[in-house]
PDB file of C-alpha atoms in Angstrom:
ATOM      1  CA  MET B   1      84.715  83.663  80.708  1.00 47.00           C
ATOM      2  CA  ASP B   2      86.833  85.188  77.910  1.00 56.00           C
ATOM      3  CA  ALA B   3      88.173  87.642  80.232  1.00 56.00           C
ATOM      4  CA  VAL B   4      89.178  85.023  82.832  1.00 49.00           C
ATOM      5  CA  LEU B   5      90.915  83.014  80.180  1.00 50.00           C
ATOM      6  CA  ALA B   6      92.696  86.096  79.010  1.00 50.00           C
ATOM      7  CA  SER B   7      93.933  86.904  82.509  1.00 57.00           C
ATOM      8  CA  LEU B   8      95.077  83.313  83.003  1.00 52.00           C
ATOM      9  CA  LEU B   9      96.901  83.418  79.760  1.00 54.00           C
ATOM     10  CA  VAL B  10      98.720  86.545  80.652  1.00 50.00           C
ATOM     11  CA  ALA B  11      99.589  85.134  84.008  1.00 48.00           C
ATOM     12  CA  PHE B  12     100.905  81.968  82.471  1.00 50.00           C
ATOM     13  CA  VAL B  13     103.060  83.922  79.993  1.00 47.00           C
ATOM     14  CA  LEU B  14     104.495  86.104  82.769  1.00 49.00           C
ATOM     15  CA  LEU B  15     105.240  83.013  84.818  1.00 49.00           C
ATOM     16  CA  LEU B  16     106.937  81.301  81.926  1.00 46.00           C
ATOM     17  CA  LEU B  17     108.993  84.389  81.188  1.00 49.00           C
ATOM     18  CA  GLY B  18     110.055  84.567  84.850  1.00 53.00           C
ATOM     19  CA  LEU B  19     111.152  80.883  84.735  1.00 47.00           C
ATOM     20  CA  LEU B  20     113.082  81.386  81.484  1.00 44.00           C
ATOM     21  CA  ARG B  21     114.809  84.619  82.326  1.00 47.00           C
ATOM     22  CA  PRO B  22     117.512  82.915  84.555  1.00 43.00           C
ATOM     23  CA  ALA B  23     118.167  80.327  81.857  1.00 42.00           C
ATOM     24  CA  LEU B  24     118.389  82.960  79.170  1.00 45.00           C
ATOM     25  CA  ALA B  25     120.841  84.912  81.153  1.00 58.00           C
ATOM     26  CA  GLN B  26     124.297  83.976  79.883  1.00 77.00           C
ATOM     27  CA  GLU B  27     126.560  82.220  82.360  1.00 90.00           C
ATOM     28  CA  PRO B  28     129.933  83.881  83.047  1.00 95.00           C
ATOM     29  CA  LEU B  29     132.816  82.510  80.900  1.00 98.00           C
ATOM     30  CA  PRO B  30     130.700  80.799  78.263  1.00 98.00           C
ATOM     31  CA  SER B  31     133.712  79.822  76.197  1.00 98.00           C
ATOM     32  CA  TRP B  32     135.256  77.910  79.089  1.00 99.00           C
ATOM     33  CA  ASN B  33     134.544  74.234  79.602  1.00 99.00           C
ATOM     34  CA  ASP B  34     133.066  73.319  82.979  1.00 98.00           C
ATOM     35  CA  THR B  35     136.368  72.167  84.428  1.00 98.00           C
ATOM     36  CA  SER B  36     138.204  72.929  87.663  1.00 98.00           C
ATOM     37  CA  ALA B  37     139.943  75.802  86.026  1.00 99.00           C
ATOM     38  CA  LYS B  38     136.760  77.722  85.332  1.00 99.00           C
ATOM     39  CA  THR B  39     135.490  76.803  88.868  1.00 99.00           C
ATOM     40  CA  ARG B  40     138.701  78.038  90.651  1.00 99.00           C
ATOM     41  CA  ILE B  41     138.512  81.343  88.789  1.00 99.00           C
ATOM     42  CA  MET B  42     134.843  81.951  89.688  1.00 99.00           C
ATOM     43  CA  GLU B  43     135.313  80.899  93.246  1.00 98.00           C
ATOM     44  CA  PHE B  44     138.200  83.346  93.646  1.00 98.00           C
ATOM     45  CA  VAL B  45     136.112  86.197  92.251  1.00 98.00           C
ATOM     46  CA  GLN B  46     133.135  85.449  94.340  1.00 98.00           C
ATOM     47  CA  ARG B  47     135.316  85.347  97.510  1.00 97.00           C
ATOM     48  CA  SER B  48     136.701  88.722  96.443  1.00 98.00           C
ATOM     49  CA  VAL B  49     133.384  90.487  96.285  1.00 98.00           C
ATOM     50  CA  THR B  50     131.726  88.833  99.296  1.00 97.00           C
ATOM     51  CA  GLU B  51     131.843  91.400 101.977  1.00 96.00           C
ATOM     52  CA  GLY B  52     132.644  89.988 105.426  1.00 95.00           C
ATOM     53  CA  GLY B  53     134.188  86.841 103.897  1.00 94.00           C
ATOM     54  CA  GLU B  54     137.728  85.705 104.507  1.00 92.00           C
ATOM     55  CA  GLY B  55     138.788  86.386 100.924  1.00 94.00           C
ATOM     56  CA  TYR B  56     137.053  89.774 100.464  1.00 97.00           C
ATOM     57  CA  VAL B  57     139.072  92.365  98.486  1.00 97.00           C
ATOM     58  CA  ALA B  58     138.162  96.020  98.806  1.00 97.00           C
ATOM     59  CA  PRO B  59     137.134  97.587  95.455  1.00 98.00           C
ATOM     60  CA  VAL B  60     140.196  99.838  95.412  1.00 98.00           C
ATOM     61  CA  ASP B  61     142.420  96.772  95.600  1.00 97.00           C
ATOM     62  CA  ARG B  62     140.720  94.764  92.912  1.00 98.00           C
ATOM     63  CA  ILE B  63     143.470  94.997  90.308  1.00 98.00           C
ATOM     64  CA  ALA B  64     144.111  92.336  87.730  1.00 99.00           C
ATOM     65  CA  VAL B  65     147.190  92.227  85.448  1.00 99.00           C
ATOM     66  CA  PHE B  66     147.573  90.206  82.227  1.00 99.00           C
ATOM     67  CA  ASP B  67     150.595  89.544  80.042  1.00 99.00           C
ATOM     68  CA  ASN B  68     149.663  90.054  76.336  1.00 99.00           C
ATOM     69  CA  ASP B  69     151.668  87.821  74.023  1.00 98.00           C
ATOM     70  CA  GLY B  70     150.545  84.192  74.461  1.00 98.00           C
ATOM     71  CA  THR B  71     148.065  85.109  77.342  1.00 99.00           C
ATOM     72  CA  LEU B  72     145.529  87.480  75.619  1.00 99.00           C
ATOM     73  CA  TRP B  73     146.558  86.759  71.957  1.00 99.00           C
ATOM     74  CA  SER B  74     148.659  84.305  70.054  1.00 98.00           C
ATOM     75  CA  GLU B  75     152.406  84.680  69.877  1.00 98.00           C
ATOM     76  CA  GLN B  76     153.259  81.983  67.341  1.00 97.00           C
ATOM     77  CA  PRO B  77     154.845  81.493  64.812  1.00 94.00           C
ATOM     78  CA  TYR B  78     156.435  84.751  66.198  1.00 93.00           C
ATOM     79  CA  TYR B  79     155.554  87.686  68.348  1.00 95.00           C
ATOM     80  CA  PHE B  80     153.257  89.978  66.415  1.00 96.00           C
ATOM     81  CA  GLN B  81     155.502  92.960  67.092  1.00 96.00           C
ATOM     82  CA  LEU B  82     158.308  91.064  65.400  1.00 94.00           C
ATOM     83  CA  GLY B  83     155.935  90.736  62.331  1.00 95.00           C
ATOM     84  CA  PHE B  84     155.558  94.571  62.498  1.00 97.00           C
ATOM     85  CA  VAL B  85     159.418  94.949  62.574  1.00 96.00           C
ATOM     86  CA  LEU B  86     159.890  92.558  59.559  1.00 95.00           C
ATOM     87  CA  ASP B  87     157.276  94.426  57.593  1.00 96.00           C
ATOM     88  CA  ARG B  88     158.878  97.872  58.521  1.00 97.00           C
ATOM     89  CA  VAL B  89     162.289  96.665  57.272  1.00 97.00           C
ATOM     90  CA  GLN B  90     160.870  95.661  53.957  1.00 96.00           C
ATOM     91  CA  ARG B  91     159.066  98.996  53.696  1.00 96.00           C
ATOM     92  CA  LEU B  92     162.120 101.099  54.662  1.00 96.00           C
ATOM     93  CA  ALA B  93     164.631  99.016  52.636  1.00 97.00           C
ATOM     94  CA  PRO B  94     164.560 101.287  49.553  1.00 97.00           C
ATOM     95  CA  GLN B  95     165.852 104.166  51.694  1.00 95.00           C
ATOM     96  CA  HIS B  96     168.750 102.024  53.051  1.00 96.00           C
ATOM     97  CA  PRO B  97     170.640 100.107  50.263  1.00 96.00           C
ATOM     98  CA  GLU B  98     173.332  99.253  52.712  1.00 96.00           C
ATOM     99  CA  TRP B  99     170.932  96.876  54.534  1.00 97.00           C
ATOM    100  CA  LYS B 100     171.263  94.400  51.689  1.00 95.00           C
ATOM    101  CA  GLU B 101     174.715  93.348  53.034  1.00 95.00           C
ATOM    102  CA  LYS B 102     174.245  94.205  56.737  1.00 95.00           C
ATOM    103  CA  GLU B 103     172.852  91.898  59.348  1.00 94.00           C
ATOM    104  CA  PRO B 104     170.301  91.489  60.732  1.00 94.00           C
ATOM    105  CA  TYR B 105     168.657  93.459  57.880  1.00 96.00           C
ATOM    106  CA  LYS B 106     170.115  91.069  55.240  1.00 96.00           C
ATOM    107  CA  SER B 107     168.334  88.069  56.911  1.00 94.00           C
ATOM    108  CA  VAL B 108     165.050  89.984  57.256  1.00 95.00           C
ATOM    109  CA  LEU B 109     165.084  90.958  53.560  1.00 97.00           C
ATOM    110  CA  ALA B 110     165.756  87.287  52.668  1.00 95.00           C
ATOM    111  CA  ASN B 111     162.847  86.301  54.869  1.00 91.00           C
ATOM    112  CA  ASP B 112     165.354  84.113  56.854  1.00 91.00           C
ATOM    113  CA  LEU B 113     163.953  84.089  60.437  1.00 84.00           C
ATOM    114  CA  ALA B 114     166.545  81.674  61.568  1.00 85.00           C
ATOM    115  CA  GLY B 115     169.239  83.972  60.359  1.00 88.00           C
ATOM    116  CA  VAL B 116     167.591  86.890  62.207  1.00 87.00           C
ATOM    117  CA  ALA B 117     167.548  84.840  65.422  1.00 80.00           C
ATOM    118  CA  ARG B 118     171.209  83.965  65.090  1.00 87.00           C
ATOM    119  CA  ASN B 119     172.157  87.708  65.467  1.00 84.00           C
ATOM    120  CA  GLY B 120     173.284  88.950  68.944  1.00 79.00           C
ATOM    121  CA  GLU B 121     171.365  91.262  71.274  1.00 75.00           C
ATOM    122  CA  LYS B 122     172.964  94.434  69.871  1.00 82.00           C
ATOM    123  CA  GLU B 123     172.001  93.621  66.370  1.00 86.00           C
ATOM    124  CA  LEU B 124     168.350  92.955  67.355  1.00 84.00           C
ATOM    125  CA  VAL B 125     168.225  96.076  69.331  1.00 85.00           C
ATOM    126  CA  ASP B 126     169.488  98.035  66.356  1.00 88.00           C
ATOM    127  CA  LEU B 127     166.697  96.383  64.291  1.00 92.00           C
ATOM    128  CA  GLY B 128     164.198  97.633  66.778  1.00 91.00           C
ATOM    129  CA  MET B 129     165.554 100.999  66.967  1.00 94.00           C
ATOM    130  CA  ALA B 130     165.641 101.388  63.120  1.00 94.00           C
ATOM    131  CA  THR B 131     161.909 100.507  62.875  1.00 96.00           C
ATOM    132  CA  HIS B 132     160.553 102.155  65.988  1.00 96.00           C
ATOM    133  CA  ALA B 133     162.432 105.448  66.366  1.00 96.00           C
ATOM    134  CA  GLY B 134     162.939 108.568  64.373  1.00 95.00           C
ATOM    135  CA  MET B 135     159.461 109.784  64.363  1.00 97.00           C
ATOM    136  CA  THR B 136     156.941 111.429  66.730  1.00 98.00           C
ATOM    137  CA  THR B 137     154.671 109.476  68.979  1.00 98.00           C
ATOM    138  CA  ASP B 138     151.665 110.495  66.938  1.00 98.00           C
ATOM    139  CA  GLU B 139     153.390 109.429  63.688  1.00 98.00           C
ATOM    140  CA  PHE B 140     154.247 106.029  65.231  1.00 98.00           C
ATOM    141  CA  ASN B 141     150.688 105.575  66.542  1.00 98.00           C
ATOM    142  CA  LYS B 142     149.477 106.004  62.887  1.00 98.00           C
ATOM    143  CA  ILE B 143     152.148 103.640  61.472  1.00 98.00           C
ATOM    144  CA  VAL B 144     151.039 100.975  64.016  1.00 98.00           C
ATOM    145  CA  THR B 145     147.271 101.530  63.381  1.00 98.00           C
ATOM    146  CA  ASP B 146     147.792 101.317  59.672  1.00 98.00           C
ATOM    147  CA  TRP B 147     149.725  98.084  60.027  1.00 98.00           C
ATOM    148  CA  PHE B 148     147.089  96.425  62.116  1.00 98.00           C
ATOM    149  CA  ALA B 149     144.553  97.435  59.530  1.00 97.00           C
ATOM    150  CA  THR B 150     146.338  95.487  56.730  1.00 97.00           C
ATOM    151  CA  ALA B 151     148.670  92.842  58.310  1.00 98.00           C
ATOM    152  CA  ARG B 152     147.483  89.280  58.480  1.00 98.00           C
ATOM    153  CA  HIS B 153     148.492  86.273  60.539  1.00 98.00           C
ATOM    154  CA  PRO B 154     150.616  83.759  58.477  1.00 95.00           C
ATOM    155  CA  LYS B 155     148.611  80.738  59.478  1.00 95.00           C
ATOM    156  CA  THR B 156     144.971  81.892  59.781  1.00 97.00           C
ATOM    157  CA  GLY B 157     145.022  84.771  57.312  1.00 97.00           C
ATOM    158  CA  LYS B 158     143.112  86.764  59.916  1.00 98.00           C
ATOM    159  CA  PRO B 159     143.978  90.354  61.074  1.00 97.00           C
ATOM    160  CA  PHE B 160     146.473  90.176  63.985  1.00 97.00           C
ATOM    161  CA  ASP B 161     144.003  91.937  66.305  1.00 94.00           C
ATOM    162  CA  GLU B 162     141.475  89.134  65.753  1.00 97.00           C
ATOM    163  CA  MET B 163     143.936  86.549  67.038  1.00 98.00           C
ATOM    164  CA  THR B 164     142.823  87.392  70.569  1.00 99.00           C
ATOM    165  CA  PHE B 165     141.651  84.437  72.808  1.00 99.00           C
ATOM    166  CA  LEU B 166     137.844  84.624  73.327  1.00 99.00           C
ATOM    167  CA  PRO B 167     137.919  82.903  76.781  1.00 99.00           C
ATOM    168  CA  MET B 168     140.449  85.546  77.959  1.00 99.00           C
ATOM    169  CA  ARG B 169     138.274  88.368  76.763  1.00 99.00           C
ATOM    170  CA  GLU B 170     135.410  86.882  78.559  1.00 99.00           C
ATOM    171  CA  LEU B 171     137.521  86.637  81.699  1.00 99.00           C
ATOM    172  CA  LEU B 172     138.464  90.406  81.385  1.00 99.00           C
ATOM    173  CA  GLU B 173     134.743  91.316  81.110  1.00 99.00           C
ATOM    174  CA  TYR B 174     133.868  89.016  83.989  1.00 99.00           C
ATOM    175  CA  LEU B 175     136.484  90.596  86.240  1.00 99.00           C
ATOM    176  CA  ARG B 176     135.368  94.174  85.286  1.00 99.00           C
ATOM    177  CA  ALA B 177     131.782  93.253  85.985  1.00 99.00           C
ATOM    178  CA  ASN B 178     132.822  92.402  89.501  1.00 99.00           C
ATOM    179  CA  GLY B 179     134.620  95.641  90.121  1.00 98.00           C
ATOM    180  CA  PHE B 180     138.230  94.682  88.972  1.00 99.00           C
ATOM    181  CA  ARG B 181     140.357  97.140  86.994  1.00 99.00           C
ATOM    182  CA  THR B 182     142.244  95.243  84.265  1.00 99.00           C
ATOM    183  CA  PHE B 183     145.828  96.141  83.130  1.00 99.00           C
ATOM    184  CA  ILE B 184     148.151  94.693  80.470  1.00 99.00           C
ATOM    185  CA  VAL B 185     151.795  94.114  81.735  1.00 99.00           C
ATOM    186  CA  SER B 186     153.783  92.968  78.723  1.00 98.00           C
ATOM    187  CA  GLY B 187     157.196  92.808  77.378  1.00 95.00           C
ATOM    188  CA  GLY B 188     155.905  94.207  74.110  1.00 95.00           C
ATOM    189  CA  GLY B 189     156.270  97.851  73.191  1.00 96.00           C
ATOM    190  CA  ILE B 190     153.917 100.049  75.010  1.00 98.00           C
ATOM    191  CA  GLU B 191     153.173 102.190  72.053  1.00 98.00           C
ATOM    192  CA  PHE B 192     152.766  99.195  69.798  1.00 98.00           C
ATOM    193  CA  MET B 193     149.972  97.931  71.990  1.00 98.00           C
ATOM    194  CA  ARG B 194     148.160 101.041  73.066  1.00 98.00           C
ATOM    195  CA  PRO B 195     146.503 101.791  69.705  1.00 98.00           C
ATOM    196  CA  ILE B 196     144.588  98.548  69.682  1.00 98.00           C
ATOM    197  CA  THR B 197     144.115  97.346  73.352  1.00 98.00           C
ATOM    198  CA  GLU B 198     140.850  99.249  73.788  1.00 98.00           C
ATOM    199  CA  LYS B 199     139.331  97.732  70.723  1.00 97.00           C
ATOM    200  CA  ALA B 200     140.674  94.319  71.377  1.00 98.00           C
ATOM    201  CA  TYR B 201     140.163  93.894  75.122  1.00 99.00           C
ATOM    202  CA  GLY B 202     138.367  96.914  76.478  1.00 98.00           C
ATOM    203  CA  ILE B 203     141.586  98.043  78.097  1.00 99.00           C
ATOM    204  CA  PRO B 204     142.287 101.813  77.653  1.00 98.00           C
ATOM    205  CA  PRO B 205     145.831 102.982  76.860  1.00 98.00           C
ATOM    206  CA  GLU B 206     146.437 104.272  80.316  1.00 98.00           C
ATOM    207  CA  GLN B 207     146.102 100.732  81.729  1.00 99.00           C
ATOM    208  CA  VAL B 208     148.760  99.339  79.402  1.00 99.00           C
ATOM    209  CA  ILE B 209     152.328  98.856  80.710  1.00 99.00           C
ATOM    210  CA  GLY B 210     155.028  97.715  78.378  1.00 98.00           C
ATOM    211  CA  SER B 211     158.605  98.239  77.183  1.00 96.00           C
ATOM    212  CA  THR B 212     159.526 101.727  76.162  1.00 96.00           C
ATOM    213  CA  ILE B 213     162.106 103.654  74.302  1.00 96.00           C
ATOM    214  CA  ARG B 214     163.213 107.119  75.214  1.00 98.00           C
ATOM    215  CA  THR B 215     161.216 110.152  74.126  1.00 98.00           C
ATOM    216  CA  GLU B 216     161.881 113.850  74.252  1.00 98.00           C
ATOM    217  CA  PHE B 217     159.787 116.972  73.993  1.00 98.00           C
ATOM    218  CA  ALA B 218     160.495 119.160  70.961  1.00 98.00           C
ATOM    219  CA  LEU B 219     159.013 122.051  69.070  1.00 97.00           C
ATOM    220  CA  VAL B 220     158.616 121.482  65.319  1.00 94.00           C
ATOM    221  CA  GLY B 221     157.510 124.694  63.586  1.00 93.00           C
ATOM    222  CA  ASN B 222     156.269 125.875  67.077  1.00 94.00           C
ATOM    223  CA  VAL B 223     154.129 122.688  67.359  1.00 97.00           C
ATOM    224  CA  PRO B 224     154.834 120.645  70.419  1.00 98.00           C
ATOM    225  CA  VAL B 225     155.635 116.940  69.865  1.00 98.00           C
ATOM    226  CA  LEU B 226     157.268 113.980  71.509  1.00 98.00           C
ATOM    227  CA  ARG B 227     160.104 112.449  69.495  1.00 98.00           C
ATOM    228  CA  ARG B 228     160.894 108.781  69.706  1.00 98.00           C
ATOM    229  CA  LEU B 229     164.607 108.296  70.241  1.00 98.00           C
ATOM    230  CA  PRO B 230     166.834 105.293  69.232  1.00 96.00           C
ATOM    231  CA  ALA B 231     167.576 104.238  72.840  1.00 95.00           C
ATOM    232  CA  ILE B 232     165.830 101.777  75.159  1.00 94.00           C
ATOM    233  CA  ASP B 233     164.250 103.255  78.258  1.00 96.00           C
ATOM    234  CA  PHE B 234     162.621 100.344  80.098  1.00 96.00           C
ATOM    235  CA  ILE B 235     162.301  96.604  79.430  1.00 95.00           C
ATOM    236  CA  ASP B 236     158.959  95.410  80.910  1.00 96.00           C
ATOM    237  CA  ASP B 237     159.895  91.699  81.020  1.00 96.00           C
ATOM    238  CA  GLY B 238     161.063  89.294  83.650  1.00 97.00           C
ATOM    239  CA  PRO B 239     161.943  91.121  86.803  1.00 98.00           C
ATOM    240  CA  GLY B 240     160.923  94.341  85.116  1.00 98.00           C
ATOM    241  CA  LYS B 241     157.248  93.481  85.264  1.00 98.00           C
ATOM    242  CA  PRO B 242     156.942  93.861  89.023  1.00 99.00           C
ATOM    243  CA  VAL B 243     158.875  97.096  88.767  1.00 99.00           C
ATOM    244  CA  GLY B 244     156.637  98.387  86.045  1.00 98.00           C
ATOM    245  CA  ILE B 245     153.423  97.459  88.125  1.00 98.00           C
ATOM    246  CA  ASN B 246     154.943  99.451  91.101  1.00 98.00           C
ATOM    247  CA  GLN B 247     155.856 102.410  89.008  1.00 98.00           C
ATOM    248  CA  PHE B 248     152.618 102.622  86.937  1.00 98.00           C
ATOM    249  CA  ILE B 249     149.947 101.280  89.289  1.00 98.00           C
ATOM    250  CA  GLY B 250     151.378 101.797  92.722  1.00 98.00           C
ATOM    251  CA  ARG B 251     149.405  98.914  94.183  1.00 97.00           C
ATOM    252  CA  ARG B 252     150.130  95.225  94.323  1.00 98.00           C
ATOM    253  CA  PRO B 253     147.443  93.402  92.093  1.00 98.00           C
ATOM    254  CA  VAL B 254     145.373  90.383  93.378  1.00 98.00           C
ATOM    255  CA  PHE B 255     144.925  88.595  90.059  1.00 99.00           C
ATOM    256  CA  VAL B 256     147.567  87.824  87.471  1.00 99.00           C
ATOM    257  CA  ALA B 257     147.636  85.805  84.248  1.00 99.00           C
ATOM    258  CA  GLY B 258     150.690  84.853  82.147  1.00 99.00           C
ATOM    259  CA  ASN B 259     151.928  82.050  79.967  1.00 99.00           C
ATOM    260  CA  SER B 260     155.759  81.974  80.023  1.00 98.00           C
ATOM    261  CA  ASP B 261     158.804  82.241  82.137  1.00 98.00           C
ATOM    262  CA  GLY B 262     158.948  85.926  81.327  1.00 97.00           C
ATOM    263  CA  ASP B 263     155.918  86.208  83.533  1.00 98.00           C
ATOM    264  CA  TYR B 264     157.533  84.247  86.518  1.00 99.00           C
ATOM    265  CA  ASP B 265     158.560  87.231  88.545  1.00 99.00           C
ATOM    266  CA  MET B 266     155.144  88.873  88.120  1.00 98.00           C
ATOM    267  CA  LEU B 267     153.378  85.736  89.172  1.00 98.00           C
ATOM    268  CA  ARG B 268     155.701  85.618  92.297  1.00 98.00           C
ATOM    269  CA  TRP B 269     155.032  89.298  93.027  1.00 97.00           C
ATOM    270  CA  VAL B 270     151.199  89.131  92.852  1.00 98.00           C
ATOM    271  CA  THR B 271     151.017  85.883  94.880  1.00 97.00           C
ATOM    272  CA  GLY B 272     153.492  86.984  97.549  1.00 94.00           C
ATOM    273  CA  GLY B 273     151.364  89.903  98.915  1.00 84.00           C
ATOM    274  CA  LYS B 274     149.367  89.927 102.099  1.00 82.00           C
ATOM    275  CA  GLN B 275     146.183  89.226 100.193  1.00 78.00           C
ATOM    276  CA  HIS B 276     147.614  86.006  98.565  1.00 78.00           C
ATOM    277  CA  GLY B 277     146.600  86.897  95.006  1.00 95.00           C
ATOM    278  CA  PHE B 278     145.289  84.407  92.418  1.00 98.00           C
ATOM    279  CA  ALA B 279     147.758  83.468  89.563  1.00 99.00           C
ATOM    280  CA  MET B 280     147.081  81.568  86.455  1.00 99.00           C
ATOM    281  CA  ILE B 281     149.198  80.315  83.542  1.00 99.00           C
ATOM    282  CA  ILE B 282     147.948  79.677  80.028  1.00 99.00           C
ATOM    283  CA  HIS B 283     149.467  76.369  78.854  1.00 99.00           C
ATOM    284  CA  HIS B 284     149.475  76.065  75.024  1.00 99.00           C
ATOM    285  CA  THR B 285     148.424  72.476  74.495  1.00 99.00           C
ATOM    286  CA  ASP B 286     146.205  72.704  71.494  1.00 98.00           C
ATOM    287  CA  GLY B 287     148.239  72.144  68.304  1.00 98.00           C
ATOM    288  CA  GLU B 288     145.031  72.038  66.170  1.00 97.00           C
ATOM    289  CA  ARG B 289     143.101  75.132  67.115  1.00 98.00           C
ATOM    290  CA  GLU B 290     146.217  77.180  67.997  1.00 98.00           C
ATOM    291  CA  TYR B 291     149.785  75.947  68.712  1.00 98.00           C
ATOM    292  CA  ALA B 292     151.301  73.370  71.204  1.00 98.00           C
ATOM    293  CA  TYR B 293     154.434  74.485  72.928  1.00 98.00           C
ATOM    294  CA  ASP B 294     156.123  75.067  76.205  1.00 98.00           C
ATOM    295  CA  ARG B 295     159.615  74.323  77.373  1.00 97.00           C
ATOM    296  CA  ASN B 296     161.493  74.358  74.029  1.00 96.00           C
ATOM    297  CA  SER B 297     159.725  77.218  72.306  1.00 94.00           C
ATOM    298  CA  ALA B 298     161.672  80.204  71.017  1.00 89.00           C
ATOM    299  CA  PHE B 299     158.711  82.418  71.721  1.00 93.00           C
ATOM    300  CA  GLY B 300     156.889  82.043  75.012  1.00 95.00           C
ATOM    301  CA  ARG B 301     159.142  79.486  76.670  1.00 97.00           C
ATOM    302  CA  LEU B 302     157.339  77.957  79.612  1.00 98.00           C
ATOM    303  CA  ASP B 303     159.604  75.860  81.898  1.00 98.00           C
ATOM    304  CA  LYS B 304     160.398  77.156  85.385  1.00 98.00           C
ATOM    305  CA  ALA B 305     156.940  78.669  85.950  1.00 99.00           C
ATOM    306  CA  LEU B 306     155.309  75.384  84.925  1.00 99.00           C
ATOM    307  CA  ASN B 307     157.672  73.309  87.173  1.00 98.00           C
ATOM    308  CA  GLU B 308     156.645  75.479  90.201  1.00 98.00           C
ATOM    309  CA  ALA B 309     152.960  76.042  89.503  1.00 98.00           C
ATOM    310  CA  GLU B 310     151.582  73.172  91.591  1.00 97.00           C
ATOM    311  CA  ARG B 311     153.736  73.984  94.578  1.00 97.00           C
ATOM    312  CA  ARG B 312     152.843  77.596  94.479  1.00 97.00           C
ATOM    313  CA  ASN B 313     149.129  76.846  93.856  1.00 97.00           C
ATOM    314  CA  TRP B 314     149.112  78.661  90.512  1.00 98.00           C
ATOM    315  CA  LEU B 315     146.305  77.655  88.275  1.00 99.00           C
ATOM    316  CA  VAL B 316     147.584  76.012  84.929  1.00 99.00           C
ATOM    317  CA  VAL B 317     144.915  76.471  82.258  1.00 99.00           C
ATOM    318  CA  ASP B 318     145.110  73.633  79.699  1.00 99.00           C
ATOM    319  CA  MET B 319     143.982  75.314  76.542  1.00 99.00           C
ATOM    320  CA  LYS B 320     142.868  72.170  74.839  1.00 99.00           C
ATOM    321  CA  ALA B 321     140.867  70.825  77.832  1.00 99.00           C
ATOM    322  CA  ASP B 322     139.576  74.037  79.438  1.00 99.00           C
ATOM    323  CA  TRP B 323     138.569  76.118  76.365  1.00 99.00           C
ATOM    324  CA  LYS B 324     135.522  75.423  74.296  1.00 98.00           C
ATOM    325  CA  LYS B 325     136.745  77.969  71.721  1.00 98.00           C
ATOM    326  CA  VAL B 326     140.043  79.655  71.299  1.00 99.00           C
ATOM    327  CA  TYR B 327     139.135  82.485  68.811  1.00 98.00           C
ATOM    328  CA  ALA B 328     135.835  84.255  68.209  1.00 98.00           C
ATOM    329  CA  PHE B 329     135.979  83.407  64.481  1.00 97.00           C
ATOM    330  CA  GLU B 330     135.895  79.605  65.105  1.00 92.00           C
ATOM    331  CA  ASN B 331     132.842  77.847  63.836  1.00 80.00           C
TER     332      ASN B 331
END
């Protein structure tokens, strides 16, 4: 009798574990609310991987591209790279006493962001060159890495690389689990992003496309280096994004995510292909957990793309309604 009871007990436990296993397996996109946004994303992915189906996408064509600022991490109260620039000016100022009376450096040193914004394009480009050029690529990589290790977001006090959106990180993982290759296509500096994208998103540096400054090969003491020069090479924003995708990837993606009018041309490019790609826009509607902004924002302005989203069947993700959590560090 004891042996029979023991066998029945083992069978019951195995049955129970079998029933529980599906429930214990985590559903995709756990930080997304069960709204139509989550449903549309998952339906697209399932169509893409269903062989023989109308929406099937061959593995080689499963390419997804993501803007970074405002799409994968926050971009308020200013672009994080601007925070890097401001800190670099403060650090370099002792070597440049003339900056105290020269714009836009004068405004930066006075912590006058409005004054910085009033400067023209030439002055702002000069600001970028003064803080991003004049060193080797390896030296710049270390400068950026060190900055991310110590800099903090002005609102949350968290490291900037922790200001990533948890639902979007889950989306990246979900896409990769279904055979998609994920790329960043951002107006931000390519060598500003590359040191941290693998840690932050699981996206290696070779899958990051961004704005670049010119570089040149040189020998320093017979050591080969790449020098960063004070000249713009490529602006990966607006119409530059489809150009960058074509140059760096060589295939038209089938999935795209952005959040501003700077992504409009990329959204058009991806959804204008033969495979009718899937496009989504992150709409910043949550002023409590993050920031609420769109048409009148100095950073991440969303107007034209929002106006055309419904007509073009682009998914608009309402951050407040569609996301259970914004950041991983939320309670």
